[in-house]
Coordinates of C-alpha atoms in Angstrom, one line a residue:
Chain A
E259 CA 66.9 -182.9 -6.3
A260 CA 66.8 -183.5 -9.7
G261 CA 66.1 -187.0 -10.9
V262 CA 68.2 -188.5 -14.3
T263 CA 66.9 -186.6 -17.7
Q264 CA 66.7 -187.7 -20.6
F265 CA 66.4 -185.6 -24.0
P266 CA 64.5 -185.3 -26.1
S267 CA 61.8 -187.6 -25.3
H268 CA 60.8 -188.6 -28.6
S269 CA 63.3 -188.9 -32.3
V270 CA 62.2 -189.6 -34.9
I271 CA 64.9 -190.5 -37.6
E272 CA 65.5 -191.7 -41.0
K273 CA 67.6 -194.7 -41.8
G274 CA 71.0 -193.9 -42.0
Q275 CA 70.9 -190.7 -40.4
T276 CA 72.4 -189.8 -36.7
V277 CA 70.8 -189.5 -33.7
T278 CA 72.3 -188.4 -30.2
L279 CA 70.9 -188.6 -27.1
R280 CA 71.7 -186.6 -23.8
C281 CA 71.5 -188.1 -20.4
D282 CA 71.9 -186.3 -17.1
P283 CA 72.9 -187.7 -14.0
I284 CA 71.6 -187.6 -10.5
S285 CA 74.0 -184.5 -9.5
G286 CA 76.6 -186.7 -7.6
H287 CA 75.9 -190.1 -9.2
D288 CA 79.7 -191.1 -9.9
N289 CA 78.0 -194.6 -11.8
L290 CA 75.7 -193.8 -15.1
Y291 CA 74.0 -196.7 -17.1
W292 CA 72.3 -197.3 -20.0
Y293 CA 69.5 -199.8 -21.3
R294 CA 67.5 -200.1 -24.5
R295 CA 63.6 -201.7 -24.8
V296 CA 63.3 -203.0 -28.3
M297 CA 60.0 -203.7 -30.0
G298 CA 58.6 -206.6 -27.7
K299 CA 61.9 -207.8 -25.9
E300 CA 63.2 -207.3 -22.7
I301 CA 64.6 -203.9 -21.1
K302 CA 68.5 -205.0 -21.8
F303 CA 71.8 -203.5 -20.5
L304 CA 74.2 -201.4 -22.8
L305 CA 76.9 -199.9 -20.8
H306 CA 78.1 -198.8 -17.6
F307 CA 80.8 -196.0 -17.3
V308 CA 82.5 -194.9 -13.9
K309 CA 83.1 -191.2 -13.7
E310 CA 84.1 -190.7 -17.2
S311 CA 85.8 -194.8 -17.8
K312 CA 83.8 -197.5 -19.9
Q313 CA 83.5 -200.1 -17.0
D314 CA 81.1 -202.6 -19.0
E315 CA 80.2 -202.0 -22.5
S316 CA 79.7 -206.1 -22.8
G317 CA 76.1 -204.5 -23.6
M318 CA 76.6 -202.1 -26.9
P319 CA 75.3 -204.4 -30.0
N320 CA 77.8 -203.3 -32.6
N321 CA 80.1 -200.6 -33.8
R322 CA 77.0 -198.1 -34.5
F323 CA 76.7 -197.1 -31.2
L324 CA 78.8 -195.2 -29.4
A325 CA 78.4 -193.7 -25.8
E326 CA 81.1 -191.3 -24.0
R327 CA 80.6 -189.1 -20.4
T328 CA 83.3 -186.0 -20.6
G329 CA 84.3 -184.4 -18.3
G330 CA 82.2 -187.8 -16.0
T331 CA 79.5 -185.2 -15.7
Y332 CA 76.5 -186.4 -18.9
S333 CA 76.0 -188.5 -21.0
T334 CA 75.4 -189.3 -24.6
L335 CA 74.8 -191.9 -27.0
K336 CA 75.5 -191.8 -30.9
V337 CA 74.0 -193.8 -32.7
Q338 CA 75.1 -193.7 -36.4
P339 CA 74.0 -195.5 -39.2
A340 CA 70.9 -195.7 -37.7
E341 CA 69.1 -198.7 -38.9
L342 CA 65.3 -199.8 -38.5
E343 CA 66.5 -202.5 -35.4
D344 CA 67.4 -199.6 -33.4
S345 CA 64.3 -198.8 -32.7
G346 CA 63.2 -199.2 -29.7
V347 CA 63.8 -196.9 -26.2
Y348 CA 66.9 -195.8 -24.6
F349 CA 67.4 -195.7 -20.3
C350 CA 69.7 -193.6 -18.7
A351 CA 70.5 -194.5 -15.3
S352 CA 72.4 -193.3 -12.2
S353 CA 73.3 -194.7 -8.7
P354 CA 75.5 -192.9 -6.0
R355 CA 77.9 -196.4 -5.4
Q356 CA 79.6 -198.0 -7.9
G357 CA 78.0 -201.8 -8.2
L358 CA 74.0 -202.6 -7.9
M359 CA 74.0 -205.0 -4.6
N360 CA 73.1 -203.3 -2.3
T361 CA 72.0 -199.6 -3.5
E362 CA 69.0 -198.7 -6.0
A363 CA 69.5 -197.3 -9.2
F364 CA 68.0 -194.1 -10.8
F365 CA 66.3 -194.4 -13.9
G366 CA 65.0 -191.2 -17.1
Q367 CA 62.1 -191.1 -18.4
G368 CA 63.3 -192.5 -21.4
T369 CA 64.3 -191.2 -25.6
R370 CA 61.8 -193.1 -27.6
L371 CA 64.0 -193.8 -30.7
T372 CA 61.9 -194.5 -33.9
V373 CA 63.7 -194.4 -37.0
V374 CA 61.6 -194.9 -40.1
Chain B
D239 CA 73.0 -213.2 -12.1
A240 CA 70.8 -215.9 -11.0
K241 CA 67.2 -216.4 -12.7
T242 CA 64.2 -215.1 -10.9
T243 CA 60.2 -216.3 -12.6
Q244 CA 57.1 -213.9 -12.0
P245 CA 53.7 -214.8 -13.5
N246 CA 52.7 -213.3 -16.8
S247 CA 49.8 -210.8 -15.0
M248 CA 47.9 -210.5 -11.6
E249 CA 45.1 -208.5 -10.9
S250 CA 43.5 -206.9 -7.9
N251 CA 41.2 -204.6 -6.8
E252 CA 41.7 -200.8 -5.7
E253 CA 42.5 -200.3 -2.3
E254 CA 43.4 -204.4 -1.8
P255 CA 46.9 -205.7 -0.9
V256 CA 48.5 -207.7 -3.9
H257 CA 51.1 -209.8 -2.9
L258 CA 54.0 -210.7 -6.6
P259 CA 55.6 -213.7 -6.1
C260 CA 59.1 -214.5 -7.7
N261 CA 61.0 -217.6 -7.5
H262 CA 64.9 -217.1 -7.5
S263 CA 65.0 -221.2 -6.9
T264 CA 69.2 -220.2 -7.9
I265 CA 70.0 -217.6 -5.5
S266 CA 73.9 -217.5 -4.4
G267 CA 74.1 -216.4 -0.6
T268 CA 75.1 -212.6 -1.4
D269 CA 72.5 -212.1 -4.3
Y270 CA 70.4 -209.1 -2.6
I271 CA 67.0 -209.4 -4.2
H272 CA 65.3 -205.8 -6.0
W273 CA 62.4 -205.1 -7.4
Y274 CA 61.5 -202.3 -9.2
R275 CA 58.5 -201.1 -11.6
Q276 CA 57.7 -199.6 -15.1
L277 CA 54.8 -197.2 -14.8
P278 CA 53.5 -197.2 -18.8
S279 CA 55.6 -194.7 -21.1
Q280 CA 58.1 -193.9 -17.4
G281 CA 61.3 -195.0 -17.4
P282 CA 62.1 -197.7 -14.1
E283 CA 61.8 -197.3 -11.2
Y284 CA 63.0 -199.0 -7.7
V285 CA 60.6 -199.9 -5.5
I286 CA 62.7 -202.3 -2.3
H287 CA 64.6 -204.6 -2.0
G288 CA 66.4 -207.1 0.9
L289 CA 69.2 -209.6 1.4
T290 CA 67.4 -212.2 3.9
S291 CA 65.2 -209.9 6.2
N292 CA 62.0 -209.1 5.6
V293 CA 62.1 -205.2 4.2
N294 CA 59.5 -202.3 4.9
N295 CA 59.4 -199.6 3.6
R296 CA 56.9 -196.4 2.7
M297 CA 56.2 -198.3 -1.4
A298 CA 56.3 -201.3 -0.4
S299 CA 57.6 -204.7 2.0
L300 CA 59.9 -207.0 0.4
A301 CA 58.9 -210.4 2.6
I302 CA 61.6 -212.9 2.4
A303 CA 61.2 -216.4 2.0
E304 CA 63.2 -218.9 5.2
D305 CA 65.6 -220.6 2.8
R306 CA 65.4 -217.2 0.0
K307 CA 64.3 -219.3 -2.9
S308 CA 61.4 -217.0 -3.1
S309 CA 59.6 -213.9 -2.4
T310 CA 56.7 -211.0 -2.6
L311 CA 56.7 -208.0 -2.8
I312 CA 53.1 -206.8 -1.0
L313 CA 51.3 -203.5 -1.8
H314 CA 48.8 -203.6 1.1
R315 CA 46.9 -200.9 -0.9
A316 CA 47.0 -200.8 -4.3
T317 CA 45.7 -197.9 -5.9
L318 CA 45.7 -197.6 -9.7
R319 CA 48.8 -195.4 -10.1
D320 CA 50.1 -199.0 -9.5
A321 CA 49.2 -200.2 -12.2
A322 CA 52.8 -201.3 -13.4
V323 CA 55.3 -203.6 -14.5
Y324 CA 56.0 -205.7 -12.0
Y325 CA 60.2 -206.7 -12.4
C326 CA 62.0 -209.0 -9.5
I327 CA 65.9 -208.8 -10.0
L328 CA 68.9 -210.3 -8.4
S329 CA 72.4 -208.8 -7.8
G330 CA 74.9 -210.3 -6.3
A331 CA 78.5 -209.3 -5.8
G332 CA 80.6 -207.0 -8.1
S333 CA 76.7 -207.2 -9.8
Y334 CA 77.1 -202.9 -12.4
Q335 CA 73.7 -204.2 -14.3
L336 CA 70.2 -204.9 -14.1
T337 CA 69.6 -208.1 -15.3
F338 CA 65.2 -207.2 -15.9
G339 CA 62.9 -210.2 -17.5
K340 CA 59.8 -210.0 -18.9
G341 CA 58.4 -209.3 -15.5
T342 CA 54.5 -208.6 -13.8
K343 CA 52.3 -207.0 -15.6
L344 CA 49.8 -205.4 -12.0
S345 CA 46.3 -204.5 -13.5
V346 CA 44.5 -202.6 -10.3
I347 CA 40.9 -202.8 -11.2
P348 CA 38.9 -199.5 -9.8

């Protein structure tokens, strides 16, 4: 069974440009999460989808970040325009059940974003 | 989510058991204790979780104190592949996100 896959694995863009990250969750997982680790900091939650609906986007840093999950399958995270402080590793995760109290989340390998 | 406290780093010799401690003195009655790890250049990986009783799976064992204020992740025989940052995370009712702290960086010495 394929795990959570993320594209691209690395992206280097200039300040002010737009970048779109993609996440394909495990098939059948309605719950999809985005996290990120910026340099020297801890991994932080960004948002949570249940199917195509945003359940919680409290971790989104500002309105330059837009996440979508049309059709409830794959998700995209767009950063527009990118700033230097957006550099970091962006992780996607999925889980089969709503809530993470008594279930596990499956993470992708991450996308390393470098803004220069 | 309640806070957890872990040592910043630990070392182990290869093929020796490793006991990774976690303190969570403010844990609530419905909080599950989860452990994830992150190998270099990879995403976090689920290891194990439990509520009150000790748990075993193919990767590790989780020993939970009777008062639930602390727990210990046990790797029975450390291998070089177990070198990673290990995170102890509490997840309670209505929890839809994982709160990662700094974790414990485990080094395994050949």
